[in-house]
Short mmCIF file of C-alpha atoms in Angstrom, two decimals:
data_model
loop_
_atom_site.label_atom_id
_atom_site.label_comp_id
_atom_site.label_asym_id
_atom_site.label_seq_id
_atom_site.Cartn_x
_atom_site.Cartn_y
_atom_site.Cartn_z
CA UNK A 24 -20.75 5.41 14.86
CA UNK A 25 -17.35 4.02 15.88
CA UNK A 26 -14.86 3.99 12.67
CA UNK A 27 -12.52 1.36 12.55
CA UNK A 28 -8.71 2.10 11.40
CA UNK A 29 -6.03 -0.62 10.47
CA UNK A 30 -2.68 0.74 10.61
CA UNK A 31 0.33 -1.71 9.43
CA UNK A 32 3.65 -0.47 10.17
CA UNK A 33 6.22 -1.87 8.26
CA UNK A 34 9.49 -3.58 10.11
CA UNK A 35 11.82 -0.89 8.59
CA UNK A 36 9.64 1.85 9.90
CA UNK A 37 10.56 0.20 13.94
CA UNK A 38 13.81 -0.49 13.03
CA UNK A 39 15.78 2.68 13.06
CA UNK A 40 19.81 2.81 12.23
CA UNK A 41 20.37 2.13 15.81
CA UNK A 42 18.85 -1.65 16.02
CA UNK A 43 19.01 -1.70 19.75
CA UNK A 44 15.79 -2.27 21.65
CA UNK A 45 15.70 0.92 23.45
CA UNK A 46 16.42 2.70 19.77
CA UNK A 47 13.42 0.72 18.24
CA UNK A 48 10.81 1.39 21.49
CA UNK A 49 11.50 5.38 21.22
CA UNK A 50 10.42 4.99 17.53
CA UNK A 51 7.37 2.65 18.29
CA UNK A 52 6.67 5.60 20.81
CA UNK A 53 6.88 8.41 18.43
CA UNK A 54 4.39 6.79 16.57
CA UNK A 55 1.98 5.76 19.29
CA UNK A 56 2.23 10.06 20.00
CA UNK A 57 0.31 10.37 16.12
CA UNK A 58 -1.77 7.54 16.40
CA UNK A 59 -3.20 8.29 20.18
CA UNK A 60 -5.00 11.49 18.23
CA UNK A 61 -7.16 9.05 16.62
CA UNK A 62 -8.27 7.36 19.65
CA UNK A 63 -8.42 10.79 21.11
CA UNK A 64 -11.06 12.00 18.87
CA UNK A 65 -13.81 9.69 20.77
CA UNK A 66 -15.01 7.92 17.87
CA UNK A 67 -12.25 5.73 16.06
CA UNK A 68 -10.63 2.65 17.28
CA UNK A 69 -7.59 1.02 15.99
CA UNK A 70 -6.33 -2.35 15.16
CA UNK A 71 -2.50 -2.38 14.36
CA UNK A 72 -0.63 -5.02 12.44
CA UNK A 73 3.39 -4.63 11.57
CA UNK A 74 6.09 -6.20 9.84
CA UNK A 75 9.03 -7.93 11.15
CA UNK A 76 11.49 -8.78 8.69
CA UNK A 77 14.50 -6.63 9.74
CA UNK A 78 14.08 -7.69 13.83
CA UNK A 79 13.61 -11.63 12.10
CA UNK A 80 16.86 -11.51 10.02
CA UNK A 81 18.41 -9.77 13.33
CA UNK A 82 17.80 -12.43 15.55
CA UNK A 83 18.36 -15.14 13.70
CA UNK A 84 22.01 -13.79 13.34
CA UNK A 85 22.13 -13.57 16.64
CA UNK A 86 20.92 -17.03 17.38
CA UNK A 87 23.43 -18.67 14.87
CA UNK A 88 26.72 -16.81 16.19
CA UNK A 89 25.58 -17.68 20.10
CA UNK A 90 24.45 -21.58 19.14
CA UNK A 91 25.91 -24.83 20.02
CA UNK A 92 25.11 -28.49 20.87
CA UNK A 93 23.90 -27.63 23.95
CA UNK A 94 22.18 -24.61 23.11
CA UNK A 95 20.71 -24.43 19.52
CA UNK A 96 19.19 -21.65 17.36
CA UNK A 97 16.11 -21.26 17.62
CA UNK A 98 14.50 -22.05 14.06
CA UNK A 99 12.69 -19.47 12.12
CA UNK A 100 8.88 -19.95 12.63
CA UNK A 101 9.98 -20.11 16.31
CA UNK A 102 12.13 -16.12 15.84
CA UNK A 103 8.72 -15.55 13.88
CA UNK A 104 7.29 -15.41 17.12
CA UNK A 105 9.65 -14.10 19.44
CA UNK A 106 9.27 -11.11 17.41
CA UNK A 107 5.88 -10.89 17.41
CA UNK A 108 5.95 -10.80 20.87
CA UNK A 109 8.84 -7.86 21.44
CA UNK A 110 7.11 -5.88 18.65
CA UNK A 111 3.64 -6.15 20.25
CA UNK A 112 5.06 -5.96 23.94
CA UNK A 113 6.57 -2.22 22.89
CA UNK A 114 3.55 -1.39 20.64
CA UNK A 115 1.09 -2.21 23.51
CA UNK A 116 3.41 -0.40 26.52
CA UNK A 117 3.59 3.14 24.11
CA UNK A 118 0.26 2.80 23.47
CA UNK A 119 -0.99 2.68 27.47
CA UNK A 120 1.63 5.34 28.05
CA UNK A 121 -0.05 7.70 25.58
CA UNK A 122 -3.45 6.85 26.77
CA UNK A 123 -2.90 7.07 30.36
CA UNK A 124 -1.03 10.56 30.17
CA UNK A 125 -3.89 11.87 27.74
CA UNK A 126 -6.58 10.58 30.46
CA UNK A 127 -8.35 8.01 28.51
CA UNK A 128 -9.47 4.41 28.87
CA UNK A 129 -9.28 2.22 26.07
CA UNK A 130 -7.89 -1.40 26.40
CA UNK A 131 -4.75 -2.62 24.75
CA UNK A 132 -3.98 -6.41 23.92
CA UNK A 133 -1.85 -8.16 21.80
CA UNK A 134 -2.10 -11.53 19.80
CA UNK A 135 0.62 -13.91 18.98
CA UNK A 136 -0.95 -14.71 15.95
CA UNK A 137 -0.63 -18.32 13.34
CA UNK A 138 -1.84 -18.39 10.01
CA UNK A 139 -2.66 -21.58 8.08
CA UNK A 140 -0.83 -22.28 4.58
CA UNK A 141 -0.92 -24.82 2.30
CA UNK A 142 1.92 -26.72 2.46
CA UNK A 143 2.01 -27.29 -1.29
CA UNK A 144 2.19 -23.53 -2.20
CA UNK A 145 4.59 -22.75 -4.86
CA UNK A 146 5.92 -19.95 -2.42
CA UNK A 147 8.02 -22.95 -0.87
CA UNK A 148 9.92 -23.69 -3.77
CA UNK A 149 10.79 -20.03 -4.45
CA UNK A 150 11.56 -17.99 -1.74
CA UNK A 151 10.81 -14.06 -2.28
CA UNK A 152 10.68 -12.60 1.51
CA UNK A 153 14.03 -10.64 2.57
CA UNK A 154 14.79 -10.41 6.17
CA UNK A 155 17.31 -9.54 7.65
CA UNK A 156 20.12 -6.60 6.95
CA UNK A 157 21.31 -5.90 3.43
CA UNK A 158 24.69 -6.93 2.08
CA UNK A 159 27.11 -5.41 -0.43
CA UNK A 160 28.30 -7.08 -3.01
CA UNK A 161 31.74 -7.32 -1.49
CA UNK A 162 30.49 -9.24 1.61
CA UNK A 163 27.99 -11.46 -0.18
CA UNK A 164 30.61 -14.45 -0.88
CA UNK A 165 31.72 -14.95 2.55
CA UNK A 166 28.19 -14.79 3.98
CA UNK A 167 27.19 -17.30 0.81
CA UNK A 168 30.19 -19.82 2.15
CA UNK A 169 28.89 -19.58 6.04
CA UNK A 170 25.29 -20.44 5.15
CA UNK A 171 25.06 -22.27 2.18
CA UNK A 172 21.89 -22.99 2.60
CA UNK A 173 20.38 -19.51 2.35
CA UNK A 174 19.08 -17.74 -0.92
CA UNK A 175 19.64 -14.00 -1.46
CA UNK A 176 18.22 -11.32 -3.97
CA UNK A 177 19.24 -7.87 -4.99
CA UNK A 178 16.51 -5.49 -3.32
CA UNK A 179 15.22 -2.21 -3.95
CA UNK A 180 18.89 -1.21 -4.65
CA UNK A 181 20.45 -0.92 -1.26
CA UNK A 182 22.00 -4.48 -1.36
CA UNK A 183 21.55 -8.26 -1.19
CA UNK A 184 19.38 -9.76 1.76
CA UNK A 185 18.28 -12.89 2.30
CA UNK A 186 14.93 -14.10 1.47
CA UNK A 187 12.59 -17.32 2.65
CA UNK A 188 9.23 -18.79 1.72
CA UNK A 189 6.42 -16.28 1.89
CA UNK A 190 3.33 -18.63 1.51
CA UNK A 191 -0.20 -17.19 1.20
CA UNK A 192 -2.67 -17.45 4.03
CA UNK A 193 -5.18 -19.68 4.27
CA UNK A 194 -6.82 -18.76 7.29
CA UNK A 195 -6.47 -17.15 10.75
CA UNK A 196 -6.25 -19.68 13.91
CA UNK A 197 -6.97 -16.94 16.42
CA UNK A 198 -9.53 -15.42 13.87
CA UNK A 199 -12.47 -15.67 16.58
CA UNK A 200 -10.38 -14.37 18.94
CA UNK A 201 -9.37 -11.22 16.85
CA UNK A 202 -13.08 -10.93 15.99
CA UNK A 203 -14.12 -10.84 19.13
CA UNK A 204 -11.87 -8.66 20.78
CA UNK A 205 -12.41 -6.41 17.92
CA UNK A 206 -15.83 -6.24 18.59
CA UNK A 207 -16.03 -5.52 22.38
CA UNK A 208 -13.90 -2.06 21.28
CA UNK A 209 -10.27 -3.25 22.34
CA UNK A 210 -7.10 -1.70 20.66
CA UNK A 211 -5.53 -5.08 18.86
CA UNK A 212 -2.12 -5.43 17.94
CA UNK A 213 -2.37 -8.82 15.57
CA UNK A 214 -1.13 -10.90 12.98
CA UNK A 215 2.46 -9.07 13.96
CA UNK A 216 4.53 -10.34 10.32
CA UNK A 217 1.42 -11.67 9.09
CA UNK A 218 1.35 -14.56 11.57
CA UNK A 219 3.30 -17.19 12.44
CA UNK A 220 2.75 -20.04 9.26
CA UNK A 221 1.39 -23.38 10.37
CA UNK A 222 0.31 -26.47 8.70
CA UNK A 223 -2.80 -28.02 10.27
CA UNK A 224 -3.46 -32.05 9.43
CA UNK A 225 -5.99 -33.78 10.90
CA UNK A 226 -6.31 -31.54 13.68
CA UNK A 227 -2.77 -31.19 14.37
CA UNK A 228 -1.04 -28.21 13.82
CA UNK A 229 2.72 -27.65 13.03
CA UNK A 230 4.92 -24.73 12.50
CA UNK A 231 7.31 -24.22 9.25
CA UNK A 232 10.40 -23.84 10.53
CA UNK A 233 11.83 -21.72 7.69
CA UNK A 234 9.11 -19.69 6.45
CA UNK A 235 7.90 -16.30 7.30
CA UNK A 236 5.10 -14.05 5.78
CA UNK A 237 5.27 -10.69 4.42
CA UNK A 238 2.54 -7.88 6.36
CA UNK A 239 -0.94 -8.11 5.53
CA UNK A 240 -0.31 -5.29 2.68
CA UNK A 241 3.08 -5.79 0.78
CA UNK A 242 6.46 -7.10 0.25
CA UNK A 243 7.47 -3.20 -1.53
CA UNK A 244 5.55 -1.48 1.22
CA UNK A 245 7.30 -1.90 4.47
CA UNK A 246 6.42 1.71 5.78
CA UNK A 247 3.69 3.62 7.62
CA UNK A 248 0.51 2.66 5.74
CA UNK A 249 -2.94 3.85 6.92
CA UNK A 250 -5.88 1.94 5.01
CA UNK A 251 -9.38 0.84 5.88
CA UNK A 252 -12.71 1.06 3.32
CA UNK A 253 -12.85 4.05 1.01
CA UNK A 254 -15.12 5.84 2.96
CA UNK A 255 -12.48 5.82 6.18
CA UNK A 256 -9.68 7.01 3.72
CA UNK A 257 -11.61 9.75 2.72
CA UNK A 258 -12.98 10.79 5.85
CA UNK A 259 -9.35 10.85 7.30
CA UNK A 260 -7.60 12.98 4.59
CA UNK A 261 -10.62 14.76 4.16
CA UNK A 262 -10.51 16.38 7.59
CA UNK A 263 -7.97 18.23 10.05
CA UNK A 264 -8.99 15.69 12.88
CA UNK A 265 -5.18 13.85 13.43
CA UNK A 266 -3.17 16.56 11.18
CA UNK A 267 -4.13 19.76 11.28
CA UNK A 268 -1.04 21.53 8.93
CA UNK A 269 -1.65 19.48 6.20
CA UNK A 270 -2.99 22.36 3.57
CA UNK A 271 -0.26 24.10 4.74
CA UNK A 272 2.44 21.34 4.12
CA UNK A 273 1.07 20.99 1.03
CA UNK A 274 1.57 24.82 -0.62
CA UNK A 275 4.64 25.29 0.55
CA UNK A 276 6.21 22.92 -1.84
CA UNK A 277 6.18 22.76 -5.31
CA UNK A 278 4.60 19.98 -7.54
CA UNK A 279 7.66 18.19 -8.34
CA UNK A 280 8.70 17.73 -5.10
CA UNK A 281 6.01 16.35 -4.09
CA UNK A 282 5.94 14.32 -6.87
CA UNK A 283 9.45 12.91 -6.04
CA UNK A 284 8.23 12.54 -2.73
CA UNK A 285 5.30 9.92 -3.88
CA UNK A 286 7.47 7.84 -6.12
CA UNK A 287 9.81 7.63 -3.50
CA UNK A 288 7.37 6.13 -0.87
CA UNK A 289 6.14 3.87 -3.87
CA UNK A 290 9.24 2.03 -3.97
CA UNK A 291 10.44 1.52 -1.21
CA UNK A 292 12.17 4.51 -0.09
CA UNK A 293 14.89 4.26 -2.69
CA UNK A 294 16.55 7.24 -3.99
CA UNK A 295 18.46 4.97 -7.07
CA UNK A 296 15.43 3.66 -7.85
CA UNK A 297 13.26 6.86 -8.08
CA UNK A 298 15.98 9.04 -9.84
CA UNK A 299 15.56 6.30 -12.26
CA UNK A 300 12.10 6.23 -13.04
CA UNK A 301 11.88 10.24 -13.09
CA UNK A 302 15.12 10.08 -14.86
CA UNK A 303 17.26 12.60 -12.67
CA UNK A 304 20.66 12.13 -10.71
CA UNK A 305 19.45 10.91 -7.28
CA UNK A 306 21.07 13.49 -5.56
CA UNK A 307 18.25 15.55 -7.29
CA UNK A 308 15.96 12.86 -4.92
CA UNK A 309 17.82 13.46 -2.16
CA UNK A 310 17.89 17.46 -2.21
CA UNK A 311 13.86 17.41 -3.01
CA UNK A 312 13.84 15.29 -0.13
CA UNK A 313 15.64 17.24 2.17
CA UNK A 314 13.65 20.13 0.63
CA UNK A 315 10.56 18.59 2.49
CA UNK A 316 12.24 17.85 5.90
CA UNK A 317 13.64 21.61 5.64
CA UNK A 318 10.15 22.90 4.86
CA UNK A 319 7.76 21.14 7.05
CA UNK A 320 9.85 19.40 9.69
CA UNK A 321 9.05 16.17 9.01
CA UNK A 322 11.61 13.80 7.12
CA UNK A 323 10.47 11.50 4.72
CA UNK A 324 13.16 9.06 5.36
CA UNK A 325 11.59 8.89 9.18
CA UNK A 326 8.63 6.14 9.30
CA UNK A 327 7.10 8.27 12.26
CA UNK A 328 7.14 11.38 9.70
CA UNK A 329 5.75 9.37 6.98
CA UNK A 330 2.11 9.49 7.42
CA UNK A 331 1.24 12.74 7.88
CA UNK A 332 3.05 13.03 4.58
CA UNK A 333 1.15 11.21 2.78
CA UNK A 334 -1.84 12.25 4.34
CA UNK A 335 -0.94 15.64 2.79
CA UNK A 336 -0.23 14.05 -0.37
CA UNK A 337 -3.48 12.12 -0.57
CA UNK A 338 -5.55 15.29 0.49
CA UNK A 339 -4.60 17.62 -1.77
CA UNK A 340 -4.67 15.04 -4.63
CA UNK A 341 -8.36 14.22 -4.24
CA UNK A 342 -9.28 17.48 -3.25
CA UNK A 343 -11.52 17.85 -6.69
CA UNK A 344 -13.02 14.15 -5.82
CA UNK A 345 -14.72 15.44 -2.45
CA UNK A 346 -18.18 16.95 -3.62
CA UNK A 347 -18.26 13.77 -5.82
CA UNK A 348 -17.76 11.17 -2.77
CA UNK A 349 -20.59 13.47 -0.64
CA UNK A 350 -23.06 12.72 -3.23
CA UNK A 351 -22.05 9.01 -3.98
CA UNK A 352 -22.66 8.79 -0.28
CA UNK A 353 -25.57 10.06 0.03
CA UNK A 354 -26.84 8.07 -2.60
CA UNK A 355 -26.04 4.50 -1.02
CA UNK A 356 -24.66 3.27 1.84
CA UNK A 357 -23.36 0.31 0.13
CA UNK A 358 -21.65 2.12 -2.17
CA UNK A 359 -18.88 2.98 0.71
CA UNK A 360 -19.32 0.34 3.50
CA UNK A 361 -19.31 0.99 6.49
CA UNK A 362 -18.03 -1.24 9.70
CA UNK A 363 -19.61 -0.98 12.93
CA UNK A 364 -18.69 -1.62 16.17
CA UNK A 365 -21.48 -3.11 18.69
#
């Protein structure tokens, strides 16, 4: 039986400090080196979505400072979609590279994907999706006074960044497609920023040009996120299939650090706003942090190093559920679903 993983990765986990395209490919590569082991173990097949908000704030600084009459900016449904496309483009060449040099045979494709919204949801009247880079509060006037049009928030403590209409989908124009691709086995990259927001009227559809969606998860959780049904969770953690240190991560730190290391992933990879909630200086975060990086070699501050970290995490923390998911299993089927691929 085939097992079916969605993995989202989250715009800041591509977008390194470097933005440059070659800087954000070699990080879309080191993660297509720990996801090829799932693909590698014969009986798992993977649909990837990601988030685009940092590459979307980018470019549309980049198309304001190059436009004129003659040639325009592009508007921001439109950068929705070019990003989709250079996202998905890398995702889909490191993906073939790892498959071809490991010998196998799966199919890659990618899906510029649009999602229908309501054009009456509250979402446009209150913009709540950042893009873009962050700005101090020193350089937040003279940004204010170039585009007066734009609305900015405080977020997750690094800064002010812009934000735009985030509606909620409706539906899934290329949802047949998906589906069926899906089904014949193919490795989809889709829904890249959660789609591209339309409007459709009377069988005509029409972009938004200044709206964008968040990733199919979260707003607050624009990392490396594995998720699927319960049953594909557990299996994962539960075994040494994709990760095979994990126990051993795990006992070599303390409790509190790991601790630390949870909260920290939980919002947002902010050091201010963990040493708040734990109530510690947050260079306490950082040297717990670094703690893990020195320990196990993998940096929690790196997206690519981020899910084998939580995988840890999540292991060891339902350890004492696993005897008690066998028998709920065994019980019922339904009780942890189970997709399959024809």
């Amino acid at each position: 039986m085939t097992k079916r993983i969605v993995v989202a990765l989250g715009g800041n986990a591509i977008l390194t400090d470097d933005p440059s395209a070659a800087a954000q490919q070699q990080a879309i590569q080191q993660t297509a080196q720990q996801l090829i082991n799932f693909l590698a173990a014969g009986d798992m097949q993977l649909v990837l979505t990601h988030g685009n908000g940092p590459q979307v704030g980018n470019l549309v600084l980049q198309q304001l400072q190059g436009s004129s009459v003659k040639n325009p900016a592009m508007p921001l449904d439109t950068v929705g979609a070019m990003t989709q496309g250079e996202i998905g483009l890398w995702l889909a060449d490191a993906l073939n590279y790892e498959i071809s040099i490991r010998g196998l045979s799966q199919r890659v494709d990618t899906v510029l994907t649009r999602t229908i919204v309501d054009e009456a949801d509250p979402a446009f009247r209150q913009p709540t999706k950042p893009i873009g880079p962050f700005y101090t509060v020193d350089e937040l006037p003279a940004i204010k006074q170039q585009y007066p049009d734009w609305q900015f928030v405080a977020d997750a403590g690094r800064g002010f960044r812009r934000v735009v209409p985030s509606p909620k989908p409706v539906s899934i124009m290329e949802a047949a497609e998906i589906q069926a691709l899906v089904q014949d086995g193919v490795t989809l990259i889709a829904g890249g920023g959660g789609g591209v927001p339309v409007i459709e009227k009377e069988g005509h559809v029409t972009g938004i040009k200044e709206a964008l969606f968040a990733v199919l998860l979260t707003n607050e959780f624009e990392r490396v996120v594995i998720f699927n049904r319960v049953g594909y969770l557990y299996d994962l953690v539960k075994s040494d299939l994709v990760y095979p240190n994990v126990a051993a991560y795990y006992e070599r730190i303390d409790d509190e650090t790991w601790l630390t290391f949870w909260e920290y992933v939980q919002h947002l990879s902010s050091t201010k706003e963990t040493a708040c909630l734990m109530l510690v200086h947050p260079k306490t975060i950082v040297y717990r942090l670094n703690k893990i990086c020195a320990t196990t070699g993998l940096n929690p501050k790196q997206g690519v190093d981020l899910l084998p970290l939580i995988v840890t995490y999540v292991r060891k923390q339902t350890a004492c559920f696993y005897n008690l998911v066998n028998e709920l299993q065994s019980l019922s089927d339904s009780l942890l679903p189970r997709d399959k691929v024809d």
